[in-house]
Structures are given as structure tokens and as C-alpha cells.
Amino acid sequence: MAPSGSRSFDCWRVLYWIPVLFISLIVAWSYYAYVVQLCIETIENMGEKTVYLLIYHLLFLMFVWSYWQTIYSKPMNPLKEFHLSHVDKELLEREDRRESQQEILRRIAKDLPIYTRTMSGAIRYCDRCLLLKPDRCHHCSACDMCILKMDHHCPWVNNCVGFANYKFFMLFLAYSLLYCLFVTATDMQYFIQFWTVDGKTHDRLIQYLNGLPDTQAKFHIMFLFFAASTFSVSLAFLFAYHCWLVCKNRSTLEAFRAPAFQHGTDKNGFSLGAYKNFRQVFGDEKKYWLLPIFSSLGDGCSFPTCLVNPDPEQPSIPPGRNPSVKSAGESHPFPPKPLRESQSRLLNNGQTDGSEDRDKRGTSNPALTIEKET
């Protein structure tokens, strides 16, 4: 007999799928309302009907494909090199002093591409997954695991949105918005016909209503317009917000709380310019940009940062100064760690114009303590 705790956990997992089921039912109904009730039953012009059906099914296919990919793409977890070995786990458990524990974590992290810290300046360590968190990695309480470049946990897809499926999530927002806008635009004239009355007398009203399609078609046409237009407004705001995040190379979590580095917090620490930021999510090959096929650059564990490499968004260096020569007393805030091949290519390929003001950077280094995140 399975323990009661296990049954309770399975019950909650089933409840998590309710938002996905709701969206699926709405989409299935919209397909019936648009294809059958509007295009087949209501529209009489064969050319208009054919064009509407072709465009609709193209948008519907891309929308469902990207939604499916967002739901069923497994979140990527940190590589094995970020997990503590059995010996390191025992050493960490035996130490009672935080400074000694931090020394162990610093020793492990010195050969890893980790640049971010906790708000107190400590090495980011997850005591549930027993690993050093890579940059931009966070522990999801819903999934109970560390997710690479975690953006947020989305109940509408019952999945974490992160490095593995952020491109799919962006395409899902884009195609769902286009889907709703197309349905709204093509359904509008028939929705207006339903509400427009040619004359004011009761007899003319009855005559007009009798001239429209049957009551079932009227109902679907009316509510299809309301649903599509309502979803269009909410999706437009959400898609615009995530487009801004992509251009700034931030996640939703980083937009609310800027990532912390050794010198302090910096909300633009990972920004390389709008075009390079876009390529980091959608990849180098343009033929894959509009397809829900994984093409993001990197491995999700390390990211190029303007704090380690020249920032294309920073103002140009004054003439006469050699950028490779540091002034006296100026030290590099991070240990020299190699970037992944795709990230080096991203940094070295082209320049992006534009400048952005930086937050003032602190120079103090607070005492390092372990800050466990769950």
C-alpha cells in the first residue's frame, strides 16, 4: 500500500495540470467555433473562406507546436561539475563555522565559471540539491530542483521557464498573440452583424435576426470575438514585457532582484547589447528563429558578462587610452575563467551600438557567509 503522503503528492501533481487543461479546452473550442461555425457555416465567399482557413491553420499549428514544446521540454539542471563530491559533502557537514564552510565552497568554485554571489557576498549554494549554483540558476520550490537560467514557474504550462525552453515560451507568446489578433480581426465584421440592427422597429429586428445564421453560430461568433480580443490584450502586455527582458538579457527574477557580483549588484551585468542578447536566446541561425526548435547559445551554466569582457553598451574608451592597460591599483573583480565556445563567439562577433547607465558599484567586499536558498 502506498503511503498517504505519496497519494497526496500525486493529487497535487494532477491539480497542477488544471490550468493547462483549461487552456487546451479553450483552444479546442476556438478551433471548432472558427473553422466550423464561422468559416464553414457563416462565410459564403469561397475565396475569403479559403484564405482565412489557410492562415488560421498555419498560426494554429505554430501556436500548438510552441505550446507543446514549452510544456514538455524538461528543465535543464546544473552539470555534474557543480555538484559536491561525497568527500566535499562530508567536509561541509563536519564544519560548524560559516567561514570554514565558505572556504570549502570557495575552493570548489575557483575552477568553475561562477561570477554571481548572494546578496551578502557568499558563494551561492543550494542545500537541497547539494550543489554550487551556476550563474542565473535558482531553485524552484514547485519543481524541487535547481533550474538553469530560471525565469519563473508558469502554471499555464505546468513547467519551469528557463534556459531549456525560454525560446519556446517566447514563441508561444508570439504565436498565441498572432492567433488571437487574427481571430479577432476576421471575426469582427460578423460580430458587428450580430449586434447591428437595420431599423428600430420590432418587426425589422425580428426580420434581421432571422436573416443571420442559426442561434448556435451567433453564440460562437459572439463569444469567440470576446475571448480572442480579451486574450489579445493580456498577451500583448506579457509579450512586450518579455521582449524587453530579452533585449536587456534579464530573466523575470533578475528584473525584480538584480544579480549580485563580487563588487555588488548590477542589473545589466549580463547585457551584451540588444542584438547579441537576442541571439543568446534564439541562436545564430536565422532559419530556426521562428521555429520552436532549440537553438539557444551556450550550455546554461555559464554566460558571457560585460563585467568580464568589454561591454558594447558602455561608452567608448576615450582616445589615447589603451583598453588593454589597467590603471594603477585597478584590479579585475573576477578570476580569469574561460568562456564556452559559443559564448566566446557571441562576444567576438560584431558590435552593437547603444549605451546604458550603470548602477554605482560598491568597492567593499562583505564578509562571506553561506546563504542557502530553497
Short mmCIF file of C-alpha atoms in Angstrom, two decimals:
data_model
loop_
_atom_site.label_atom_id
_atom_site.label_comp_id
_atom_site.label_asym_id
_atom_site.label_seq_id
_atom_site.Cartn_x
_atom_site.Cartn_y
_atom_site.Cartn_z
CA MET A 1 0.00 0.00 0.00
CA ALA A 2 1.37 3.39 -1.00
CA PRO A 3 1.91 5.85 1.86
CA SER A 4 -0.66 8.61 2.31
CA GLY A 5 1.98 11.28 1.66
CA SER A 6 2.66 9.84 -1.79
CA ARG A 7 -1.06 9.87 -2.68
CA SER A 8 -1.32 13.49 -1.54
CA PHE A 9 1.68 14.44 -3.68
CA ASP A 10 0.18 12.72 -6.76
CA CYS A 11 -3.10 14.54 -6.15
CA TRP A 12 -1.34 17.89 -6.13
CA ARG A 13 0.51 17.00 -9.34
CA VAL A 14 -2.86 16.33 -11.01
CA LEU A 15 -4.19 19.69 -9.81
CA TYR A 16 -1.19 21.43 -11.38
CA TRP A 17 -2.47 20.35 -14.80
CA ILE A 18 -5.81 22.16 -14.40
CA PRO A 19 -4.57 25.45 -15.96
CA VAL A 20 -3.12 23.52 -18.92
CA LEU A 21 -6.39 21.63 -19.33
CA PHE A 22 -8.30 24.92 -19.22
CA ILE A 23 -6.14 26.44 -21.99
CA SER A 24 -6.43 23.26 -24.06
CA LEU A 25 -10.23 23.29 -23.82
CA ILE A 26 -10.37 26.98 -24.79
CA VAL A 27 -8.15 26.33 -27.81
CA ALA A 28 -10.18 23.26 -28.86
CA TRP A 29 -13.42 25.23 -28.63
CA SER A 30 -11.94 28.18 -30.55
CA TYR A 31 -10.92 25.79 -33.33
CA TYR A 32 -14.48 24.48 -33.61
CA ALA A 33 -16.02 27.96 -33.38
CA TYR A 34 -13.73 29.45 -36.02
CA VAL A 35 -13.40 26.61 -38.52
CA VAL A 36 -16.89 25.13 -38.35
CA GLN A 37 -19.23 27.86 -37.15
CA LEU A 38 -17.54 30.89 -38.72
CA CYS A 39 -15.69 29.71 -41.84
CA ILE A 40 -17.80 26.76 -42.94
CA GLU A 41 -21.28 27.74 -41.72
CA THR A 42 -21.24 31.55 -41.88
CA ILE A 43 -18.79 32.83 -44.52
CA GLU A 44 -20.26 32.39 -48.01
CA ASN A 45 -17.45 33.79 -50.16
CA MET A 46 -15.28 30.81 -51.14
CA GLY A 47 -12.11 32.86 -51.70
CA GLU A 48 -12.39 34.59 -48.32
CA LYS A 49 -13.13 31.29 -46.65
CA THR A 50 -10.08 29.59 -48.21
CA VAL A 51 -7.66 32.38 -47.28
CA TYR A 52 -8.95 32.52 -43.71
CA LEU A 53 -8.63 28.77 -43.26
CA LEU A 54 -5.08 28.61 -44.67
CA ILE A 55 -3.74 31.44 -42.47
CA TYR A 56 -5.65 30.20 -39.44
CA HIS A 57 -4.28 26.66 -39.63
CA LEU A 58 -0.72 27.93 -40.08
CA LEU A 59 -0.98 30.08 -36.94
CA PHE A 60 -2.79 27.31 -35.10
CA LEU A 61 -0.05 24.79 -35.94
CA MET A 62 2.78 27.08 -34.78
CA PHE A 63 0.85 28.07 -31.66
CA VAL A 64 0.15 24.46 -30.60
CA TRP A 65 3.68 23.33 -31.50
CA SER A 66 5.36 26.04 -29.41
CA TYR A 67 2.92 25.49 -26.52
CA TRP A 68 3.66 21.76 -26.57
CA GLN A 69 7.41 22.39 -26.57
CA THR A 70 7.12 24.80 -23.64
CA ILE A 71 5.15 22.28 -21.60
CA TYR A 72 7.13 19.12 -22.29
CA SER A 73 10.70 20.44 -22.53
CA LYS A 74 12.39 19.19 -19.39
CA PRO A 75 14.09 21.94 -17.37
CA MET A 76 17.87 21.70 -17.54
CA ASN A 77 19.76 21.17 -14.30
CA PRO A 78 23.35 22.11 -13.42
CA LEU A 79 26.09 19.85 -14.76
CA LYS A 80 27.81 17.31 -12.55
CA GLU A 81 30.83 19.56 -12.08
CA PHE A 82 28.68 21.88 -9.94
CA HIS A 83 27.57 19.09 -7.61
CA LEU A 84 29.54 18.47 -4.45
CA SER A 85 31.51 15.26 -4.28
CA HIS A 86 30.94 12.83 -1.45
CA VAL A 87 34.15 13.99 0.26
CA ASP A 88 33.19 17.66 -0.01
CA LYS A 89 29.72 16.94 1.38
CA GLU A 90 31.26 15.26 4.44
CA LEU A 91 33.70 18.13 4.94
CA LEU A 92 30.88 20.66 4.72
CA GLU A 93 28.71 18.74 7.18
CA ARG A 94 31.53 18.42 9.72
CA GLU A 95 32.25 22.15 9.72
CA ASP A 96 30.22 24.25 12.14
CA ARG A 97 31.73 27.66 11.44
CA ARG A 98 30.35 29.54 8.46
CA GLU A 99 33.72 30.91 7.47
CA SER A 100 35.16 27.40 7.27
CA GLN A 101 32.20 26.25 5.21
CA GLN A 102 32.67 29.21 2.91
CA GLU A 103 36.33 28.36 2.46
CA ILE A 104 35.35 24.89 1.28
CA LEU A 105 32.84 26.34 -1.20
CA ARG A 106 35.35 28.92 -2.48
CA ARG A 107 37.89 26.15 -3.06
CA ILE A 108 35.34 24.17 -5.08
CA ALA A 109 34.13 27.24 -7.01
CA LYS A 110 37.55 28.59 -8.00
CA ASP A 111 37.71 26.38 -11.13
CA LEU A 112 34.06 26.85 -12.08
CA PRO A 113 32.63 29.63 -14.26
CA ILE A 114 30.76 31.26 -11.36
CA TYR A 115 30.70 35.05 -11.01
CA THR A 116 27.47 35.80 -9.17
CA ARG A 117 27.15 35.78 -5.39
CA THR A 118 24.39 36.03 -2.81
CA MET A 119 23.30 39.45 -1.61
CA SER A 120 25.69 39.09 1.32
CA GLY A 121 28.57 38.21 -1.00
CA ALA A 122 28.70 34.47 -0.33
CA ILE A 123 29.04 31.61 -2.79
CA ARG A 124 25.55 30.60 -3.95
CA TYR A 125 24.93 27.13 -2.58
CA CYS A 126 21.74 25.02 -2.63
CA ASP A 127 21.43 22.81 0.44
CA ARG A 128 18.54 20.84 -1.12
CA CYS A 129 20.32 19.87 -4.36
CA LEU A 130 23.78 19.93 -2.70
CA LEU A 131 25.44 21.93 -5.45
CA LEU A 132 27.03 25.27 -6.19
CA LYS A 133 24.56 27.29 -8.18
CA PRO A 134 25.76 28.35 -11.63
CA ASP A 135 25.14 31.95 -12.64
CA ARG A 136 21.44 32.73 -13.12
CA CYS A 137 20.44 29.35 -11.67
CA HIS A 138 17.73 29.22 -8.99
CA HIS A 139 15.96 26.53 -7.00
CA CYS A 140 12.29 26.12 -7.93
CA SER A 141 10.11 25.18 -4.97
CA ALA A 142 7.38 23.82 -7.27
CA CYS A 143 9.75 21.54 -9.22
CA ASP A 144 12.01 21.00 -6.17
CA MET A 145 15.16 21.28 -8.25
CA CYS A 146 17.68 23.87 -9.42
CA ILE A 147 16.80 25.27 -12.86
CA LEU A 148 19.39 26.77 -15.22
CA LYS A 149 18.67 30.42 -16.06
CA MET A 150 15.32 30.17 -14.34
CA ASP A 151 12.85 32.83 -15.44
CA HIS A 152 9.75 31.78 -13.50
CA HIS A 153 7.50 28.81 -12.84
CA CYS A 154 4.48 29.17 -15.12
CA PRO A 155 1.24 27.45 -14.01
CA TRP A 156 -0.24 27.84 -17.51
CA VAL A 157 2.36 25.42 -18.88
CA ASN A 158 2.90 23.49 -15.61
CA ASN A 159 6.62 23.81 -16.11
CA CYS A 160 9.56 25.98 -15.20
CA VAL A 161 10.51 28.50 -17.87
CA GLY A 162 14.28 28.60 -18.08
CA PHE A 163 17.26 28.03 -20.34
CA ALA A 164 15.84 24.84 -21.86
CA ASN A 165 12.53 26.30 -23.04
CA TYR A 166 12.66 30.10 -22.83
CA LYS A 167 12.80 30.38 -26.63
CA PHE A 168 9.74 28.10 -26.86
CA PHE A 169 7.95 30.26 -24.29
CA MET A 170 8.68 33.41 -26.30
CA LEU A 171 7.39 31.79 -29.49
CA PHE A 172 4.33 30.53 -27.61
CA LEU A 173 3.53 34.11 -26.56
CA ALA A 174 4.18 35.43 -30.07
CA TYR A 175 2.09 32.86 -31.93
CA SER A 176 -0.73 32.91 -29.39
CA LEU A 177 -0.88 36.70 -29.75
CA LEU A 178 -0.93 36.47 -33.56
CA TYR A 179 -3.56 33.73 -33.31
CA CYS A 180 -5.85 35.86 -31.14
CA LEU A 181 -5.32 39.01 -33.22
CA PHE A 182 -6.13 37.14 -36.45
CA VAL A 183 -9.28 35.60 -34.98
CA THR A 184 -10.36 38.99 -33.63
CA ALA A 185 -9.77 40.79 -36.93
CA THR A 186 -11.51 38.24 -39.15
CA ASP A 187 -14.41 37.64 -36.76
CA MET A 188 -15.10 41.34 -36.16
CA GLN A 189 -17.35 42.02 -39.15
CA TYR A 190 -19.60 39.06 -38.31
CA PHE A 191 -19.63 40.05 -34.65
CA ILE A 192 -20.78 43.54 -35.71
CA GLN A 193 -23.50 41.99 -37.87
CA PHE A 194 -24.81 40.20 -34.83
CA TRP A 195 -25.22 43.46 -32.86
CA THR A 196 -26.10 45.90 -35.65
CA VAL A 197 -29.82 46.32 -36.25
CA ASP A 198 -31.08 47.76 -39.55
CA GLY A 199 -34.00 49.82 -38.23
CA LYS A 200 -35.59 50.39 -34.86
CA THR A 201 -38.96 48.66 -35.05
CA HIS A 202 -39.57 45.27 -33.52
CA ASP A 203 -40.60 43.78 -36.87
CA ARG A 204 -37.38 44.82 -38.57
CA LEU A 205 -35.37 43.47 -35.63
CA ILE A 206 -37.03 40.06 -35.93
CA GLN A 207 -36.54 40.13 -39.70
CA TYR A 208 -32.85 40.98 -39.33
CA LEU A 209 -32.16 38.30 -36.75
CA ASN A 210 -33.89 35.70 -38.88
CA GLY A 211 -31.56 36.58 -41.73
CA LEU A 212 -28.43 35.70 -39.73
CA PRO A 213 -27.10 32.16 -39.29
CA ASP A 214 -28.69 29.92 -36.66
CA THR A 215 -28.57 30.75 -32.95
CA GLN A 216 -25.66 28.34 -32.30
CA ALA A 217 -23.46 30.12 -34.82
CA LYS A 218 -24.41 33.52 -33.36
CA PHE A 219 -23.38 32.36 -29.90
CA HIS A 220 -19.99 31.03 -31.05
CA ILE A 221 -19.25 34.10 -33.19
CA MET A 222 -20.04 36.46 -30.33
CA PHE A 223 -18.05 34.68 -27.63
CA LEU A 224 -15.16 33.89 -29.98
CA PHE A 225 -14.70 37.61 -30.53
CA PHE A 226 -14.89 38.38 -26.81
CA ALA A 227 -12.42 35.62 -25.88
CA ALA A 228 -9.91 36.40 -28.64
CA SER A 229 -9.93 40.15 -28.01
CA THR A 230 -9.57 39.71 -24.24
CA PHE A 231 -6.66 37.29 -24.58
CA SER A 232 -5.05 39.61 -27.15
CA VAL A 233 -4.80 42.46 -24.65
CA SER A 234 -3.26 40.37 -21.86
CA LEU A 235 -0.90 38.54 -24.24
CA ALA A 236 0.24 41.82 -25.81
CA PHE A 237 1.38 43.19 -22.44
CA LEU A 238 3.07 39.91 -21.44
CA PHE A 239 4.83 39.51 -24.79
CA ALA A 240 6.03 43.13 -24.79
CA TYR A 241 7.43 42.66 -21.28
CA HIS A 242 9.39 39.53 -22.24
CA CYS A 243 10.66 41.21 -25.41
CA TRP A 244 12.07 43.92 -23.17
CA LEU A 245 13.65 41.26 -20.94
CA VAL A 246 15.28 39.59 -23.96
CA CYS A 247 16.69 42.90 -25.19
CA LYS A 248 18.14 43.57 -21.73
CA ASN A 249 19.25 39.94 -21.21
CA ARG A 250 17.40 39.61 -17.92
CA SER A 251 15.11 36.98 -16.52
CA THR A 252 11.92 37.81 -14.64
CA LEU A 253 13.69 37.02 -11.37
CA GLU A 254 16.60 39.29 -12.29
CA ALA A 255 14.20 42.09 -13.21
CA PHE A 256 12.81 42.01 -9.68
CA ARG A 257 16.17 41.48 -7.98
CA ALA A 258 19.38 42.36 -9.79
CA PRO A 259 22.10 39.68 -9.79
CA ALA A 260 24.88 40.26 -7.26
CA PHE A 261 28.55 40.07 -8.20
CA GLN A 262 31.66 40.44 -6.05
CA HIS A 263 31.55 44.20 -6.50
CA GLY A 264 27.81 44.44 -5.79
CA THR A 265 24.52 44.18 -7.65
CA ASP A 266 24.33 45.05 -11.34
CA LYS A 267 21.06 44.76 -13.24
CA ASN A 268 22.89 44.97 -16.59
CA GLY A 269 25.71 42.59 -15.73
CA PHE A 270 24.76 40.07 -18.44
CA SER A 271 23.71 42.53 -21.13
CA LEU A 272 25.83 42.49 -24.30
CA GLY A 273 23.64 44.73 -26.45
CA ALA A 274 20.14 44.09 -27.80
CA TYR A 275 21.16 42.09 -30.87
CA LYS A 276 23.61 39.83 -29.04
CA ASN A 277 21.12 39.37 -26.24
CA PHE A 278 18.53 38.27 -28.81
CA ARG A 279 20.96 35.81 -30.39
CA GLN A 280 21.76 34.33 -26.99
CA VAL A 281 18.12 33.19 -26.75
CA PHE A 282 17.31 32.46 -30.41
CA GLY A 283 20.72 31.38 -31.72
CA ASP A 284 22.90 32.28 -34.69
CA GLU A 285 20.97 30.51 -37.46
CA LYS A 286 18.09 32.68 -38.64
CA LYS A 287 16.25 29.74 -40.19
CA TYR A 288 15.46 28.47 -36.67
CA TRP A 289 14.37 31.77 -35.14
CA LEU A 290 10.66 31.31 -35.88
CA LEU A 291 10.56 27.57 -35.25
CA PRO A 292 10.13 26.01 -31.78
CA ILE A 293 13.40 24.12 -32.16
CA PHE A 294 16.11 24.57 -29.53
CA SER A 295 18.83 26.86 -30.85
CA SER A 296 19.89 28.95 -27.83
CA LEU A 297 23.61 29.57 -27.36
CA GLY A 298 25.66 28.15 -24.52
CA ASP A 299 25.09 25.37 -22.01
CA GLY A 300 23.00 27.29 -19.47
CA CYS A 301 25.70 27.03 -16.79
CA SER A 302 27.89 29.98 -17.78
CA PHE A 303 27.15 33.22 -19.57
CA PRO A 304 29.32 35.98 -21.02
CA THR A 305 29.11 39.10 -18.92
CA CYS A 306 30.04 42.70 -19.62
CA LEU A 307 31.87 42.74 -16.28
CA VAL A 308 34.47 40.23 -17.53
CA ASN A 309 34.61 41.26 -21.18
CA PRO A 310 34.26 44.67 -22.86
CA ASP A 311 30.65 45.83 -22.75
CA PRO A 312 29.34 47.05 -26.14
CA GLU A 313 26.67 49.09 -24.34
CA GLN A 314 29.25 51.10 -22.41
CA PRO A 315 30.51 54.44 -23.83
CA SER A 316 33.58 54.11 -26.00
CA ILE A 317 37.01 54.43 -24.41
CA PRO A 318 38.48 57.96 -24.67
CA PRO A 319 41.08 58.42 -27.41
CA GLY A 320 44.67 57.86 -26.43
CA ARG A 321 43.93 55.25 -23.79
CA ASN A 322 44.93 51.66 -24.32
CA PRO A 323 41.99 49.44 -23.27
CA SER A 324 44.33 46.53 -22.56
CA VAL A 325 46.31 48.51 -19.95
CA LYS A 326 44.81 48.84 -16.49
CA SER A 327 45.43 51.91 -14.40
CA ALA A 328 47.42 51.63 -11.20
CA GLY A 329 45.52 49.99 -8.41
CA GLU A 330 42.76 48.72 -10.75
CA SER A 331 42.20 45.01 -10.33
CA HIS A 332 39.98 42.56 -12.15
CA PRO A 333 36.99 41.64 -9.95
CA PHE A 334 36.84 38.03 -11.14
CA PRO A 335 39.31 35.20 -11.58
CA PRO A 336 40.21 34.51 -15.21
CA LYS A 337 37.95 31.65 -16.26
CA PRO A 338 37.50 30.56 -19.88
CA LEU A 339 34.14 31.06 -21.57
CA ARG A 340 32.34 28.38 -23.50
CA GLU A 341 32.97 28.29 -27.25
CA SER A 342 29.53 29.61 -28.22
CA GLN A 343 29.81 32.46 -25.70
CA SER A 344 33.24 33.50 -26.97
CA ARG A 345 31.82 33.55 -30.50
CA LEU A 346 28.94 35.67 -29.30
CA LEU A 347 31.28 38.21 -27.72
CA ASN A 348 33.71 38.40 -30.62
CA ASN A 349 31.18 38.58 -33.45
CA GLY A 350 30.26 42.17 -34.29
CA GLN A 351 29.48 45.18 -32.15
CA THR A 352 26.17 46.61 -31.02
CA ASP A 353 25.66 50.32 -30.72
CA GLY A 354 23.95 51.93 -27.74
CA SER A 355 24.81 52.92 -24.21
CA GLU A 356 23.21 52.40 -20.85
CA ASP A 357 23.83 53.98 -17.49
CA ARG A 358 25.34 51.70 -14.91
CA ASP A 359 24.41 51.47 -11.26
CA LYS A 360 27.09 52.75 -8.96
CA ARG A 361 29.30 49.87 -7.96
CA GLY A 362 30.43 49.34 -4.39
CA THR A 363 34.03 48.61 -3.61
CA SER A 364 33.63 46.85 -0.31
CA ASN A 365 33.56 43.10 -0.06
CA PRO A 366 31.24 41.98 2.78
CA ALA A 367 32.12 39.03 4.94
CA LEU A 368 31.28 35.87 3.09
CA THR A 369 28.70 33.58 4.63
CA ILE A 370 26.74 30.67 3.25
CA GLU A 371 23.30 31.74 2.12
CA LYS A 372 21.14 28.72 1.43
CA GLU A 373 18.23 29.18 -0.97
CA THR A 374 15.33 26.77 -1.21
#
